[in-house]
Structures are given as structure tokens and as C-alpha cells.
Coordinates of C-alpha atoms (C1' of nucleotides) and ligand atoms in Angstrom, one line a residue:
Chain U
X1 CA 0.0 0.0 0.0
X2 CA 1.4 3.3 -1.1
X3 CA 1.4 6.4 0.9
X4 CA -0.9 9.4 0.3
X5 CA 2.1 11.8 -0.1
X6 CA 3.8 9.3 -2.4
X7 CA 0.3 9.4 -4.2
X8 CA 0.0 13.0 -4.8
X9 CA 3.6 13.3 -5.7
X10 CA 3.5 10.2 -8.2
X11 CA 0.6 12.0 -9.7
X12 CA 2.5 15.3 -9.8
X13 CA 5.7 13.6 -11.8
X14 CA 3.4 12.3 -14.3
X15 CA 2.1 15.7 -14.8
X16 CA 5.2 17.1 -15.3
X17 CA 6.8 14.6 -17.9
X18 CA 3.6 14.3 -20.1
X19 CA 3.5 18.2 -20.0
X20 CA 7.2 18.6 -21.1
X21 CA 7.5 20.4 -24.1
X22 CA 10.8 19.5 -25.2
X23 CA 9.9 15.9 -26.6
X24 CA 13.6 15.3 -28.0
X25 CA 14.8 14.4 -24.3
X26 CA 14.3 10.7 -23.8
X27 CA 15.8 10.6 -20.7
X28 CA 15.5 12.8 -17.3
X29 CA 18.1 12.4 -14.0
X30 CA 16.8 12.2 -10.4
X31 CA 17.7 15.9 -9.9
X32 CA 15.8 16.9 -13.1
X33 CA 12.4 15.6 -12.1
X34 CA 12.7 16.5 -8.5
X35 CA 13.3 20.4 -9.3
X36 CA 11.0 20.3 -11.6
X37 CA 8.1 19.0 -8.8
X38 CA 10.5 21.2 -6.1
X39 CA 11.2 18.0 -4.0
X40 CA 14.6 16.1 -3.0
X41 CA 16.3 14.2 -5.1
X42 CA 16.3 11.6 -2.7
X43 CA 12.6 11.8 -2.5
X44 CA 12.1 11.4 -6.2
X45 CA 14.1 8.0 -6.2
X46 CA 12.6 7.2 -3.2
X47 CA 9.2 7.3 -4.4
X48 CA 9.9 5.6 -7.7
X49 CA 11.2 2.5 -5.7
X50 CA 8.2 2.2 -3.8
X51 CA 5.8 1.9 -7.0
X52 CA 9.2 -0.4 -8.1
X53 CA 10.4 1.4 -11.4
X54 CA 13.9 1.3 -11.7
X55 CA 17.0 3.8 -13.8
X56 CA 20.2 3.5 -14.7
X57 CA 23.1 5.6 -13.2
X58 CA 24.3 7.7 -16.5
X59 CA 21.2 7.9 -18.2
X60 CA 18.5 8.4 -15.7
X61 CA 14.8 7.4 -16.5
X62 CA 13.4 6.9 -19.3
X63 CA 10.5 9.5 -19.9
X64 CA 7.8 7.6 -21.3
X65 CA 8.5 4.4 -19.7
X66 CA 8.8 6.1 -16.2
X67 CA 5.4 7.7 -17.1
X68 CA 3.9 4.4 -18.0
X69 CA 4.8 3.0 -15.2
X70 CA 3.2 5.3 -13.0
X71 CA 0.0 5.3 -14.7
X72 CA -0.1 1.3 -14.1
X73 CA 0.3 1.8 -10.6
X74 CA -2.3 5.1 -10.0
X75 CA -4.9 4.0 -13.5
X76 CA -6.9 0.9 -12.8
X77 CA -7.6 -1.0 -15.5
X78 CA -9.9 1.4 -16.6
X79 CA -10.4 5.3 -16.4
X80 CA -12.3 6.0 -13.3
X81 CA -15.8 7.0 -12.9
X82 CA -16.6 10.6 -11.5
X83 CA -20.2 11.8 -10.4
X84 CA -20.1 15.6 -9.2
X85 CA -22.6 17.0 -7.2
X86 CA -23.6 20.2 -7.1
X87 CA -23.7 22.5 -10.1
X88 CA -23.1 25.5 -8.6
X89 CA -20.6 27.9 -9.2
X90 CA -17.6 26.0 -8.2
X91 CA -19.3 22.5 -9.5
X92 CA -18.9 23.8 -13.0
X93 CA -15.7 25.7 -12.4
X94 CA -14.1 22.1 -11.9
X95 CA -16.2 20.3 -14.4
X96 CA -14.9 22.7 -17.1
X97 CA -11.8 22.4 -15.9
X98 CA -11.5 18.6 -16.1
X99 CA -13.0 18.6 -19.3
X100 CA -10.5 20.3 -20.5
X101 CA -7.8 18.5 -19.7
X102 CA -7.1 15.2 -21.1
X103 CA -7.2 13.2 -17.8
X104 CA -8.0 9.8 -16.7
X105 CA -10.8 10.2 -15.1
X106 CA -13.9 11.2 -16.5
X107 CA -17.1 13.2 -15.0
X108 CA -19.6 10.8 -16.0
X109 CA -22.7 12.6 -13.9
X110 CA -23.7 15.5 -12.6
X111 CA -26.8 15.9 -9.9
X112 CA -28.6 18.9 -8.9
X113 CA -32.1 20.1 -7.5
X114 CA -32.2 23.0 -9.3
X115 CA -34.7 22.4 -11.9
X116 CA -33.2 25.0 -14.0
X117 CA -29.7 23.3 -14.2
X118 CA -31.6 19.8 -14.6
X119 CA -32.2 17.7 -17.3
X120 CA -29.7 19.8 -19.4
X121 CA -25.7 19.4 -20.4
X122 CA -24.0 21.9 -18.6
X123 CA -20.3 22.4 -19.2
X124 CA -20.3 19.1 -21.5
X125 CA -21.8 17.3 -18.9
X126 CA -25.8 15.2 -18.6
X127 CA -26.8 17.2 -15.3
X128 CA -29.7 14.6 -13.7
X129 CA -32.1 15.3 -10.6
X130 CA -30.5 14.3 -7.4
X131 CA -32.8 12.2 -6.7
X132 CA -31.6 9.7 -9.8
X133 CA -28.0 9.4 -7.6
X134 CA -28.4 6.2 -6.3
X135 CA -29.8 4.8 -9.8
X136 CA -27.1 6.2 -11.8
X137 CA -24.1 6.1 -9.6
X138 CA -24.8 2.2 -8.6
X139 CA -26.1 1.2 -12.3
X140 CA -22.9 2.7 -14.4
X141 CA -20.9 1.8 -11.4
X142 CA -19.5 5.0 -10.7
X143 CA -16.7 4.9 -7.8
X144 CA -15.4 8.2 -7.1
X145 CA -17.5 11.5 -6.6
X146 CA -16.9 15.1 -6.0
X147 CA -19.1 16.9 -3.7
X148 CA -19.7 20.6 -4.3
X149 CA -23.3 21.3 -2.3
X150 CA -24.0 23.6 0.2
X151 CA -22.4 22.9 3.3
X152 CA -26.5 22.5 5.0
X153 CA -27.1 19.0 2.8
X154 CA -23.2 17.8 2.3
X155 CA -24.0 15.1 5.1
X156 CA -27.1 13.8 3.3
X157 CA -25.6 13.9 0.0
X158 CA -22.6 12.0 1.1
X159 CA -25.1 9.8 2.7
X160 CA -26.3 8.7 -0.7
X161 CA -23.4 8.3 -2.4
X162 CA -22.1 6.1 0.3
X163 CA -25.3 4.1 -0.5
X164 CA -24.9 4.1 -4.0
X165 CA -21.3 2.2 -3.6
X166 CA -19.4 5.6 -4.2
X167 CA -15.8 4.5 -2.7
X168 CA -14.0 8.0 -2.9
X169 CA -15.2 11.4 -2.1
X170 CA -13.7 14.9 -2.9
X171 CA -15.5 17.2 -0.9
X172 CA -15.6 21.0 -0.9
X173 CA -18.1 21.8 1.3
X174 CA -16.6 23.5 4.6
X175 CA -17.8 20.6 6.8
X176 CA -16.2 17.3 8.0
X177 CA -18.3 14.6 6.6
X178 CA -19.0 11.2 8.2
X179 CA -18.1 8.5 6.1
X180 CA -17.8 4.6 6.9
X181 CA -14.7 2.8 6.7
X182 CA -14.1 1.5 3.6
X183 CA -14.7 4.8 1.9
X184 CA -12.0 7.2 1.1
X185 CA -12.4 10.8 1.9
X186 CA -10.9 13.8 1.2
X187 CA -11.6 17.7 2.3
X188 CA -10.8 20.7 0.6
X189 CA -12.0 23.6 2.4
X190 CA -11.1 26.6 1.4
X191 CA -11.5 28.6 4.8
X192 CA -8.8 26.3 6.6
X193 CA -6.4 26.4 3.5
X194 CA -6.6 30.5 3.3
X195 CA -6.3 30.5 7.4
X196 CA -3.7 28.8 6.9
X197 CA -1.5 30.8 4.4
X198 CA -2.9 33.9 6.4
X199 CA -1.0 32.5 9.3
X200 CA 2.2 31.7 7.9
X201 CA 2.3 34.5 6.2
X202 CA 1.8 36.7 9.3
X203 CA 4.3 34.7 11.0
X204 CA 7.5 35.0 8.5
X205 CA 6.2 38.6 8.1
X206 CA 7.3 38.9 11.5
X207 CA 10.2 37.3 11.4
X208 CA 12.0 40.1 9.3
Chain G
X1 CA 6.1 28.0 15.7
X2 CA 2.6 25.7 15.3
X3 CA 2.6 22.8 13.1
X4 CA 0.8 22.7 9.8
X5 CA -1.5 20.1 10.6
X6 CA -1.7 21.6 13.8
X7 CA -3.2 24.8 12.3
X8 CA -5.6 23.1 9.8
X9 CA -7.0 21.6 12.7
X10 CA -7.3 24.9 14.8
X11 CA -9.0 26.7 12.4
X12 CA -11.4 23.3 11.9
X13 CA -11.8 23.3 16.3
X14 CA -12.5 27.4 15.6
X15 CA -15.3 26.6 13.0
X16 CA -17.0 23.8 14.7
X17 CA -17.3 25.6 18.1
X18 CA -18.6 29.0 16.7
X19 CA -21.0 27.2 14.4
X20 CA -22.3 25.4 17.1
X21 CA -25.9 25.5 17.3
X22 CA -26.6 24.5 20.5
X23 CA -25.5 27.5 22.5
X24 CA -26.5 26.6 25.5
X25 CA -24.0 24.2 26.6
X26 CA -21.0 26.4 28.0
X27 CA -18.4 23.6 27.7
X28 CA -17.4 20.7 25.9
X29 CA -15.2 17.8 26.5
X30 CA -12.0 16.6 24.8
X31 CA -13.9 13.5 23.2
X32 CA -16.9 15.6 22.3
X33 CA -14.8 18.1 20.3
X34 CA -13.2 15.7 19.2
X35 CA -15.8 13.5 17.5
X36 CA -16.9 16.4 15.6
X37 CA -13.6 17.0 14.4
X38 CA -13.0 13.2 13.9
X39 CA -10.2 13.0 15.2
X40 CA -9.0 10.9 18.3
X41 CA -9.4 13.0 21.6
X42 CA -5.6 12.6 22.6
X43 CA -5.2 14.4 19.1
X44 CA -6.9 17.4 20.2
X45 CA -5.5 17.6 23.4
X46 CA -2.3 18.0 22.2
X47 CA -3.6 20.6 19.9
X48 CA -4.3 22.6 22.5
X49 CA -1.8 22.0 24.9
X50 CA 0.5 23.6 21.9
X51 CA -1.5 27.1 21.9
X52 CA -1.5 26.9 25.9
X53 CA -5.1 26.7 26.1
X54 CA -6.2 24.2 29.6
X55 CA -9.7 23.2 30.6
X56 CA -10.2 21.5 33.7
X57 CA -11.4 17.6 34.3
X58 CA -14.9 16.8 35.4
X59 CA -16.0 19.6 33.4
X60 CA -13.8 19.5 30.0
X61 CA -13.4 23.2 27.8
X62 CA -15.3 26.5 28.1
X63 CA -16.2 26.9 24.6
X64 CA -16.6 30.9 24.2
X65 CA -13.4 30.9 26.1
X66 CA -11.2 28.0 23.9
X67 CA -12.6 29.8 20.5
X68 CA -11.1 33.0 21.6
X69 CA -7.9 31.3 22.6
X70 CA -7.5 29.7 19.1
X71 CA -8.1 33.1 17.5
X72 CA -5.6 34.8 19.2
X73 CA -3.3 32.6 18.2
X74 CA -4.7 32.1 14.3
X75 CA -5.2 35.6 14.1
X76 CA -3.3 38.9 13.9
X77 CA -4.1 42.0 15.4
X78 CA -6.1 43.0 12.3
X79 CA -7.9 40.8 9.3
X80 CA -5.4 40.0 7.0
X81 CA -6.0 41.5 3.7
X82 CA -6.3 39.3 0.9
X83 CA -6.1 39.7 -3.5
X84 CA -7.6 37.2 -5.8
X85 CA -6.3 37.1 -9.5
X86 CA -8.1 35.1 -11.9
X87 CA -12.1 36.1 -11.8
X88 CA -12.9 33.1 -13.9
X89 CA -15.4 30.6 -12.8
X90 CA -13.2 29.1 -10.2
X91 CA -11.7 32.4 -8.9
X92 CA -15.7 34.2 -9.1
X93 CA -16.5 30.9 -7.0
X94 CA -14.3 31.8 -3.9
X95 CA -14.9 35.2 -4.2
X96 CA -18.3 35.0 -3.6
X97 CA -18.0 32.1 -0.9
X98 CA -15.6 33.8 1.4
X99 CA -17.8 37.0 0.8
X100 CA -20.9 35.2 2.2
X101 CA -19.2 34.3 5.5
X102 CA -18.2 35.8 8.6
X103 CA -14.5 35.7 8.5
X104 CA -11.8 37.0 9.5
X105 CA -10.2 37.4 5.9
X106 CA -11.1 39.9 4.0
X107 CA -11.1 39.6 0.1
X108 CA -10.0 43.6 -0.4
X109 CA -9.1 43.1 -4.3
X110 CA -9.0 41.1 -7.5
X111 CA -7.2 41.1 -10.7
X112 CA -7.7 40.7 -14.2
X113 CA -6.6 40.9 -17.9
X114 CA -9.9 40.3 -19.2
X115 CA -11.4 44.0 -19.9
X116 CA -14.7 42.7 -19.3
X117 CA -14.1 42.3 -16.0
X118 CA -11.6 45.1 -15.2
X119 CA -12.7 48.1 -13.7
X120 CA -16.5 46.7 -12.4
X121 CA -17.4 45.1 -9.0
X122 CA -18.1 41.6 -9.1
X123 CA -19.4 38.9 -6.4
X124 CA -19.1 42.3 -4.1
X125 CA -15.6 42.9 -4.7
X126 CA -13.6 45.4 -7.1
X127 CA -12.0 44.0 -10.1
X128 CA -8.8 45.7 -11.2
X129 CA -6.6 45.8 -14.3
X130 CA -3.3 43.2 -13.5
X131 CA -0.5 45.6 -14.0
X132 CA -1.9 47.4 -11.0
X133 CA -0.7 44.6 -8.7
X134 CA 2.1 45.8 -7.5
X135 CA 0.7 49.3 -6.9
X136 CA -2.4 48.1 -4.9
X137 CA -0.8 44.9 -3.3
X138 CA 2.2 47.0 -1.5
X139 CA 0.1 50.2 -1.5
X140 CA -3.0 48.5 0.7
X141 CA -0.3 46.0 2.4
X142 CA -2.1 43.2 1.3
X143 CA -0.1 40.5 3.1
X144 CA -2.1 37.2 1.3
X145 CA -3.1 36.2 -2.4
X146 CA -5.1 33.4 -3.9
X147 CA -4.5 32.5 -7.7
X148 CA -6.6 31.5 -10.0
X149 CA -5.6 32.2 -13.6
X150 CA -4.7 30.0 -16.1
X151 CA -1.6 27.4 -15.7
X152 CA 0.2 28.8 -18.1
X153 CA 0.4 32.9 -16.5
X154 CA 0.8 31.2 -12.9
X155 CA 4.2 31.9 -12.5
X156 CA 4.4 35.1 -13.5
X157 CA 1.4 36.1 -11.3
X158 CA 2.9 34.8 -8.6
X159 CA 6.2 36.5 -9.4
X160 CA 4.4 40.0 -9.3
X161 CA 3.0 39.0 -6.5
X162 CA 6.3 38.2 -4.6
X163 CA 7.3 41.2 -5.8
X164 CA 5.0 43.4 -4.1
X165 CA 5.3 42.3 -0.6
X166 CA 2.7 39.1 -0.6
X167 CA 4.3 36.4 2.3
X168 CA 1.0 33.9 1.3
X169 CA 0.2 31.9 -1.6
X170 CA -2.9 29.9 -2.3
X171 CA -2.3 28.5 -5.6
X172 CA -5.0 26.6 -7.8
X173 CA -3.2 26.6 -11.2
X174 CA -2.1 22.9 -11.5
X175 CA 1.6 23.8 -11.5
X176 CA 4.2 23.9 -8.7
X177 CA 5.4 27.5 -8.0
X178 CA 8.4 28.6 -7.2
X179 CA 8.5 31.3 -4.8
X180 CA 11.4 32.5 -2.8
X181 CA 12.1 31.3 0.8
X182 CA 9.7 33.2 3.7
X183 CA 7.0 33.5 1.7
X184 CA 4.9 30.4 2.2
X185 CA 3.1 28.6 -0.5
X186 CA -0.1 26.4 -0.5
X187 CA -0.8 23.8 -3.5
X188 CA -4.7 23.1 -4.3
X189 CA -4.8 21.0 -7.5
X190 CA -7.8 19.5 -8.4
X191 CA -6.5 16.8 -10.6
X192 CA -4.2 15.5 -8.2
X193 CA -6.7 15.5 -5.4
X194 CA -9.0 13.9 -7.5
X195 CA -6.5 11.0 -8.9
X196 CA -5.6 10.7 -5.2
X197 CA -9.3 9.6 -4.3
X198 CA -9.7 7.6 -7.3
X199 CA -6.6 5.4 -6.2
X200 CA -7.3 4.9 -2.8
X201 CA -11.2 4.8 -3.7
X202 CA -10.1 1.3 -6.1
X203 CA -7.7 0.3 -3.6
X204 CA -10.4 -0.3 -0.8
X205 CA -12.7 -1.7 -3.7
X206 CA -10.1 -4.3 -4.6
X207 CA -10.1 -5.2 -0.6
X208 CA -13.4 -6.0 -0.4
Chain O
dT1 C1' -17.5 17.7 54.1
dG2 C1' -15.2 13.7 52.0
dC3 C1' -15.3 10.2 48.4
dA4 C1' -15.6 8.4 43.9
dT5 C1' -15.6 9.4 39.2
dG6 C1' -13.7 10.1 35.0
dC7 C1' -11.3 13.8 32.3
dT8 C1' -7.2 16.5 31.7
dG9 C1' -2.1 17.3 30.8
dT10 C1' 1.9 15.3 29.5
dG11 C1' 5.9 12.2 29.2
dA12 C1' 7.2 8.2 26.7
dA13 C1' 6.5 4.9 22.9
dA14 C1' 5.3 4.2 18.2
dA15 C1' 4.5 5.3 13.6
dA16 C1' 5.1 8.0 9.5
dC17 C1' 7.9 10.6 6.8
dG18 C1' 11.9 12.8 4.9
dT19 C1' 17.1 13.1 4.5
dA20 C1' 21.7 11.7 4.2
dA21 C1' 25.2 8.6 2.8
dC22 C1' 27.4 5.3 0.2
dA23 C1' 28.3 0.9 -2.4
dG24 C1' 27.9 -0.5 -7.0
dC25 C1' 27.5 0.1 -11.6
dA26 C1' 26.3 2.1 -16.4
dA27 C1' 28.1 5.2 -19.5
dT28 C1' 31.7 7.8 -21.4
dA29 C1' 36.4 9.3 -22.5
dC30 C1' 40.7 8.1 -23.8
Chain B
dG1 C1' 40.2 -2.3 -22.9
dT2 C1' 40.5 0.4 -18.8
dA3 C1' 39.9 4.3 -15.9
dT4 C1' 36.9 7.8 -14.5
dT5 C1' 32.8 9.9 -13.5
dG6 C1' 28.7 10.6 -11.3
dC7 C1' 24.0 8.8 -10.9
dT8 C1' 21.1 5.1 -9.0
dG9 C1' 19.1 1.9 -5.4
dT10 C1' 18.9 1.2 -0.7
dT11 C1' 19.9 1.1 3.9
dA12 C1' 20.5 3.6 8.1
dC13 C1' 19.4 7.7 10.5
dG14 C1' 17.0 12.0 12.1
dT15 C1' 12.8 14.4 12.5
dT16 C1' 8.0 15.2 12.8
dT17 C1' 3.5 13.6 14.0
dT18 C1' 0.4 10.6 16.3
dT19 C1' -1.0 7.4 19.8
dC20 C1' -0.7 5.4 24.3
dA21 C1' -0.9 5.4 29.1
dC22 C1' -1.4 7.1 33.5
dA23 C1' -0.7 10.3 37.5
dG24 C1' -3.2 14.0 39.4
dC25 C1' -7.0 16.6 40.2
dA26 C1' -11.5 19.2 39.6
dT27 C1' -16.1 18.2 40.0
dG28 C1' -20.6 16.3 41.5
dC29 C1' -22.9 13.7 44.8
dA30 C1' -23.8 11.3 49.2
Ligands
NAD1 N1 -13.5 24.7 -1.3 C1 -13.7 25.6 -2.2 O1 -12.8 26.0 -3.0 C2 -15.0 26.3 -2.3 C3 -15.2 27.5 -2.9 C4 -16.4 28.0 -3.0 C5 -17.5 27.3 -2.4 N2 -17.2 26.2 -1.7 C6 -18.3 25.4 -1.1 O2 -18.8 24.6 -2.1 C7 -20.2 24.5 -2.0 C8 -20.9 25.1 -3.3 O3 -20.4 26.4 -3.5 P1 -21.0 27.3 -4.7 O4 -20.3 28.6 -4.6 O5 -20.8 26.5 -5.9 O6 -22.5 27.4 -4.3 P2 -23.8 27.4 -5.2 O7 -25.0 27.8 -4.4 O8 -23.5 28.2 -6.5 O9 -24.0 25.9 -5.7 C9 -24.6 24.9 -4.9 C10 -25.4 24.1 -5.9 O10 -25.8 22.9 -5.2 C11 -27.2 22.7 -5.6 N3 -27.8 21.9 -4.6 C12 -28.4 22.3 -3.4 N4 -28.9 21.3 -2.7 C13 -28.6 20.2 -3.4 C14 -28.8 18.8 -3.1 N5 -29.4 18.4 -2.0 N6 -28.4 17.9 -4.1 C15 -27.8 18.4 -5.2 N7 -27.5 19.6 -5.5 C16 -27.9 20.6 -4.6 C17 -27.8 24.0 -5.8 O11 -28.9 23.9 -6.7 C18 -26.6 24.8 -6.5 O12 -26.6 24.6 -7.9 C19 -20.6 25.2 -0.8 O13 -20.7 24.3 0.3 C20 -19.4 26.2 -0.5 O14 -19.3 26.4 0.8 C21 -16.0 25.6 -1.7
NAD2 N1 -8.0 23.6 -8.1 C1 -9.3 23.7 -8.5 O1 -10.2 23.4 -7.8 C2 -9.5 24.2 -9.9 C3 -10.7 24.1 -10.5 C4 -10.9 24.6 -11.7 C5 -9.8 25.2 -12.3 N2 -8.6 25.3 -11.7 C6 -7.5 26.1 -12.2 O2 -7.7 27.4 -11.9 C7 -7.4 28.3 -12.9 C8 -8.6 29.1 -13.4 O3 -9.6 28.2 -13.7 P1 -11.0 28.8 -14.3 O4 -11.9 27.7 -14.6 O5 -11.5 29.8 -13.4 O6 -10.5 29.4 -15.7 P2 -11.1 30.7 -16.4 O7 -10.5 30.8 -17.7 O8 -12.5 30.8 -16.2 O9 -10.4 31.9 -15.5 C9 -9.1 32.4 -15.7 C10 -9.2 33.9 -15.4 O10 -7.9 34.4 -15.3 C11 -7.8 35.7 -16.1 N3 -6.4 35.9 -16.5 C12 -5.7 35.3 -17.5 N4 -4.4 35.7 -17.5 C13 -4.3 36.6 -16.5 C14 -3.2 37.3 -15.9 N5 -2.0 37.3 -16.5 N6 -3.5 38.1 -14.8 C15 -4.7 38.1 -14.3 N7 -5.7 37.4 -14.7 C16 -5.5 36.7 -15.8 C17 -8.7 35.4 -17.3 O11 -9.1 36.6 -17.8 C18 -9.9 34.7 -16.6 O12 -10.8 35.6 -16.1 C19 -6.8 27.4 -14.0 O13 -5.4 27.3 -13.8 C20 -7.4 26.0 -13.7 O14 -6.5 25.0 -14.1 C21 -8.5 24.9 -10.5

DNA sequence: TGCATGCTGTGAAAAACGTAACAGCAATAC
DNA sequence: GTATTGCTGTTACGTTTTTCACAGCATGCA
């Protein structure tokens, strides 16, 4: 079993050598990648042991083997499925995004009450009634899910995808949803992230 | 110095207290707090044993009095001031979420190229032309920034930025910043939080 | 008042995570 | 072919973060 960190920095490697413009390089040392992502070197080979991909001192890594490699270890067999929830202002914001971005997942479903956003294709997406989530999510087998509701119904929405068989959950609602094991969960609140930064910022301010 | 977990989780113990509904219980215990938090009660005793803050046993934390506490220690003296560049769909989104909540961060300007935007109010907050960054961000000693323009202008944003005075980052553009020691940086890409869930999410499918 | 209860504060152990160091070897130069 | 260079894989170490465990005490109740 892999580490989150290791996760989110394989996934940040990938990035960065299928986004490298200079496609005459077939090769990249340990210090290359690892400025490019702004970690260690050590940490770079580090992580590549763990998901087992192995160099060769004077060359380096191959580019598009390395990449492969960790696509085999993050991709299932499959691209993954991605309901999203909530097609509000920051619900579109990301399903625009995603769509534009060649990517292995793919937003599959969106859900809304809103009877104006409804029944339509909003950003290049089918948005259903909420109401059709467990239907949907459970019949096309849909595994991962983004939750971008008011803060008032994330519980009961998460409720429901839970119930559906959703296994993973992005949520951006600023509350701390309750989940059973089994299910992965991750919050991205903006309010702690900006109080955050706020706070290190004030503090090296005051350090000069 | 705090811990940046430590300090995700304030600001987390902060919001759940003051959003409390039930106002009439005065204090809490350790395992109550807790629970809503989920996290383990040891956790959050340590959490506050690091600000300094001490209830008593038998009758656990005053709750007015522990909020206060964290904010002293969150907070500065004044609301830091924060800029926004990028009112796109994602940066519009957070404008108009922080706007609608009691905070103590204040969203005091936002920046553009798009002429459309420039020089109007929008979600409740002035939009200004881009090359008057450096004027308004050192003028107003705005101390923290969020960005939100497109991957490919990130950088240079956040070198103006730098520039100017800014000691906070909150970056959204999926690409890893560089920004010069003491000023601190904070990383929110969708596409690796998303690929994240989707691994662990198959992971604990596969268990099952 | 005095006793029992059970929660707090904290030191000590454990786990997670990142860093440093180096032996071994692939590539290159000569 | 051989020597040299310098990068990789991996182990050992240091640091940070979380959990455990329990002594001590404030509280509520008899
Ligand atoms: N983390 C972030 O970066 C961030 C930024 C902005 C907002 N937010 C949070 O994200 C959430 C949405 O923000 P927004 O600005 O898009 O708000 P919004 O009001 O524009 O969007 C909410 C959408 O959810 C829909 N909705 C309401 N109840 C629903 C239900 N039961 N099922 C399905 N859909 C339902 C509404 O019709 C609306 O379209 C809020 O919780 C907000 O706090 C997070
Ligand atoms: N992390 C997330 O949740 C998330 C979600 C969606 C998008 N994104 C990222 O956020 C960024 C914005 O996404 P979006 O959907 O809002 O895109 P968008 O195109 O709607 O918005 C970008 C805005 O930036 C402005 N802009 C362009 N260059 C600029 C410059 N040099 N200075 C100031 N403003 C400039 C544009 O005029 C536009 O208004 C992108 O980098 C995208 O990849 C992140």
C-alpha cells in the first residue's frame, strides 16, 4: 500500500513529464524531475522504488517508460468514474476544468435540485435530478465522486453516495463529513487552506 | 512556531465551536470536540496543549473561552487582507463564498486581464486591471493572495506578487510554483486530489 | 465535608515521513 | 580495454507527527 504523499507526488511527476515540451529528451536524472516538482532528489528515487520502477546511473529514467509506469500503478484498469454533485458555481468551475484536460478520469454525472440546471448538459456534462444518484451512480458503477453542495445537505448527500457504492469522495463543502470505513475521503475547504496561508504568512512577516 | 497540521486543525476546532448551534451548553469535553472534528481525543489535546489553552477535568473546555484562545493565536491584530487574481469561474466561485461568510479574511481586491471584467465590481468585490498589482498589493499591504488564472500565466502572477510584498500563496493553477524562501506557499490541485481519491477509492474496492 | 468518578495534561513509545550517505554500476572518454 | 565519472538503489538515520498510558486533580454527589 502506497502512501498518500507518495500518491499525490506520483501524480505530480506524471504531470510534469507528459507536460514537457521538449519531446527530443528521452531521458531525465533524479535531480531533473525533483526540481521540476520542487522536492529532493532523494525523495524522487525514493518514491519511484516504492511503485518499483527502476533507472540506470548515467542515463537516468526513461521518460515515457517512467510515465507508464506510473500510470499502471495510479490508473486501474480502466479510467475511473466521476459523479459531481452540485452544479453551482464551483461545480462547473471544476467540471470545465476537467474537461479540458485530457485526464484519466472522466465526469460521467452530474446531480442537482435545481430544476433550472436539470435535465440539461452543462459544461459538456448530462446534469440529472439528485434524486436519480443512487440509480445512476450504482447502475454505471460509478466509484469516485466530487461533492460541491451547500455545506447544510453535504452530510445527506454523502449519505447517498455512500449508499450508492461511491468508494471515494472529494469534498468541498466546509464541513467534516461522516463516512464509513471503507470509503476514502478527502476535504478541501477553502477557509482552513486560506487560514492557513494567512498565518504563515503573518508569522515569516514577522520574522524580518 | 505551530505545526501545519496543527493549524488546519485549529482553524477546523475554531469553526466547529462557533457554528455550534446549541449554544446553551458552555463547555465541551476533549472527546466531544473531538468527535466532531473526527479525530481521536488525545489528538486534540495536544492541539491545544500547543497554543496553551487548559480546561479542567470533570468539566472539560469553556467553549466561548477556547474559541477566543484559538483566535488569538490564528489571528493577527487586524484581518489579513487578501487579492484574488483570476475572476474566472473558479476564482468568481471563492470570491463569492468567502464573501458570504463571517471571516476574518477579507477579500480587499482582484485582478484581471480580461477587460470585461476590469474596472466593475463583481461577487461584491472590485476588479482591477493586473498591471496594477504591484501598486495596490504594496500600496494596501495586502499581506495574502489566492490565484486563480490559467496554468500557463501562474508563475508570472505569482512573481508580481512576490514582488509586491505578498508572504502567502494559495495557488489553484495545477503547477508547482516557485516562490522565494519566507513566503509560504499552499498547493490546491484538483487533478491530483481527484487522482488521489480515485486510487485509494479502487484500492479499498479491490479489498473488499 | 469527603469520596468516587472520570477527564485532563503530558511524558514516553510508536509510527510516518523525509534526509543523508554510500556501495555499486552504467556510461563515457581516452 | 580500462579508468573515471557521477547517478542510482537502498539502507540507516533523524525528524515530525500521532498514539498510548497514567498520575493527578476538579467536579458532583452522598
Ligand atoms: N473549497 C472551495 O474551494 C470552495 C469554494 C467555493 C465554495 N465552496 C463550497 O462549495 C459549495 C458550493 O459552493 P458554490 O459557490 O458552488 O454554491 P452554489 O450555491 O453556487 O452551488 C450549490 C449548488 O448545489 C445545488 N444543490 C443544493 N442542494 C442540493 C442537493 N441536495 N443535491 C444536489 N444539489 C444541490 C444548488 O442547486 C446549487 O446549484 C458550498 O458548500 C461552498 O461552501 C467551496
Ligand atoms: N483547483 C481547482 O479546484 C481548480 C478548479 C478549476 C480550475 N482550476 C484552475 O484554476 C485556474 C482558473 O480556472 P478557471 O476555470 O477559473 O478558468 P477561467 O479561464 O474561467 O479563468 C481564468 C481567469 O484568469 C484571467 N487571467 C488570464 N491571464 C491573467 C493574468 N495574467 N493576470 C490576471 N488574470 C488573468 C482570465 O481573464 C480569466 O478571467 C486554471 O489554472 C485552472 O487550471 C483549478
Amino acid at each position: 500500500m502506497i502512501s498518500e504523499k507518495t500518491v499525490e507526488r506520483l501524480s505530480l511527476y506524471r504531470w510534469l513529464l507528459e507536460m514537457r515540451v521538449d519531446k527530443n529528451t528521452l531521458s531525465l536524472f533524479s535531480h531533473q524531475i525533483a526540481s521540476m516538482a520542487c522536492v529532493t532528489p532523494a525523495q524522487l528515487r525514493r518514491d519511484l522504488m516504492v511503485i518499483g520502477y527502476t533507472g540506470s546511473p548515467g542515463r537516468g529514467y526513461l521518460v515515457k517508460d517512467l510515465a507508464e509506469s506510473i500510470c499502471s500503478v495510479l490508473d486501474g484498469d480502466e479510467p475511473a468514474k466521476v459523479a459531481l454533485v452540485g452544479m453551482g458555481n464551483l461545480g462547473r468551475a471544476i467540471v470545465s476544468f476537467l474537461r479540458g484536460r485530457r485526464s484519466r478520469l472522466k465526469v460521467v454525472a452530474t446531480f442537482d435540485t435545481d430544476s433550472r440546471k436539470t435535465g440539461r448538459v452543462i459544461s459538456g456534462c448530462r446534469c440529472y435530478e439528485q434524486d436519480k444518484i443512487e440509480e445512476i451512480v450504482a447502475g454505471r458503477q460509478i466509484s469516485v465522486a466530487v461533492i460541491t453542495v451547500p455545506s447544510d445537505v453535504a452530510q445527506k448527500v454523502a449519505d447517498r453516495l455512500v449508499n450508492s457504492g461511491i468508494k471515494g469522495i472529494l469534498n468541498y463543502a466546509p464541513v467534516p463529513l461522516r463516512v464509513p470505513d471503507g470509503v476514502y475521503l478527502e476535504n478541501r475547504d477553502v477557509t482552513t487552506a486560506l487560514e492557513k496561508v494567512a498565518y504563515f504568512a503573518r508569522e515569516s512577516k514577522e520574522k524580518e
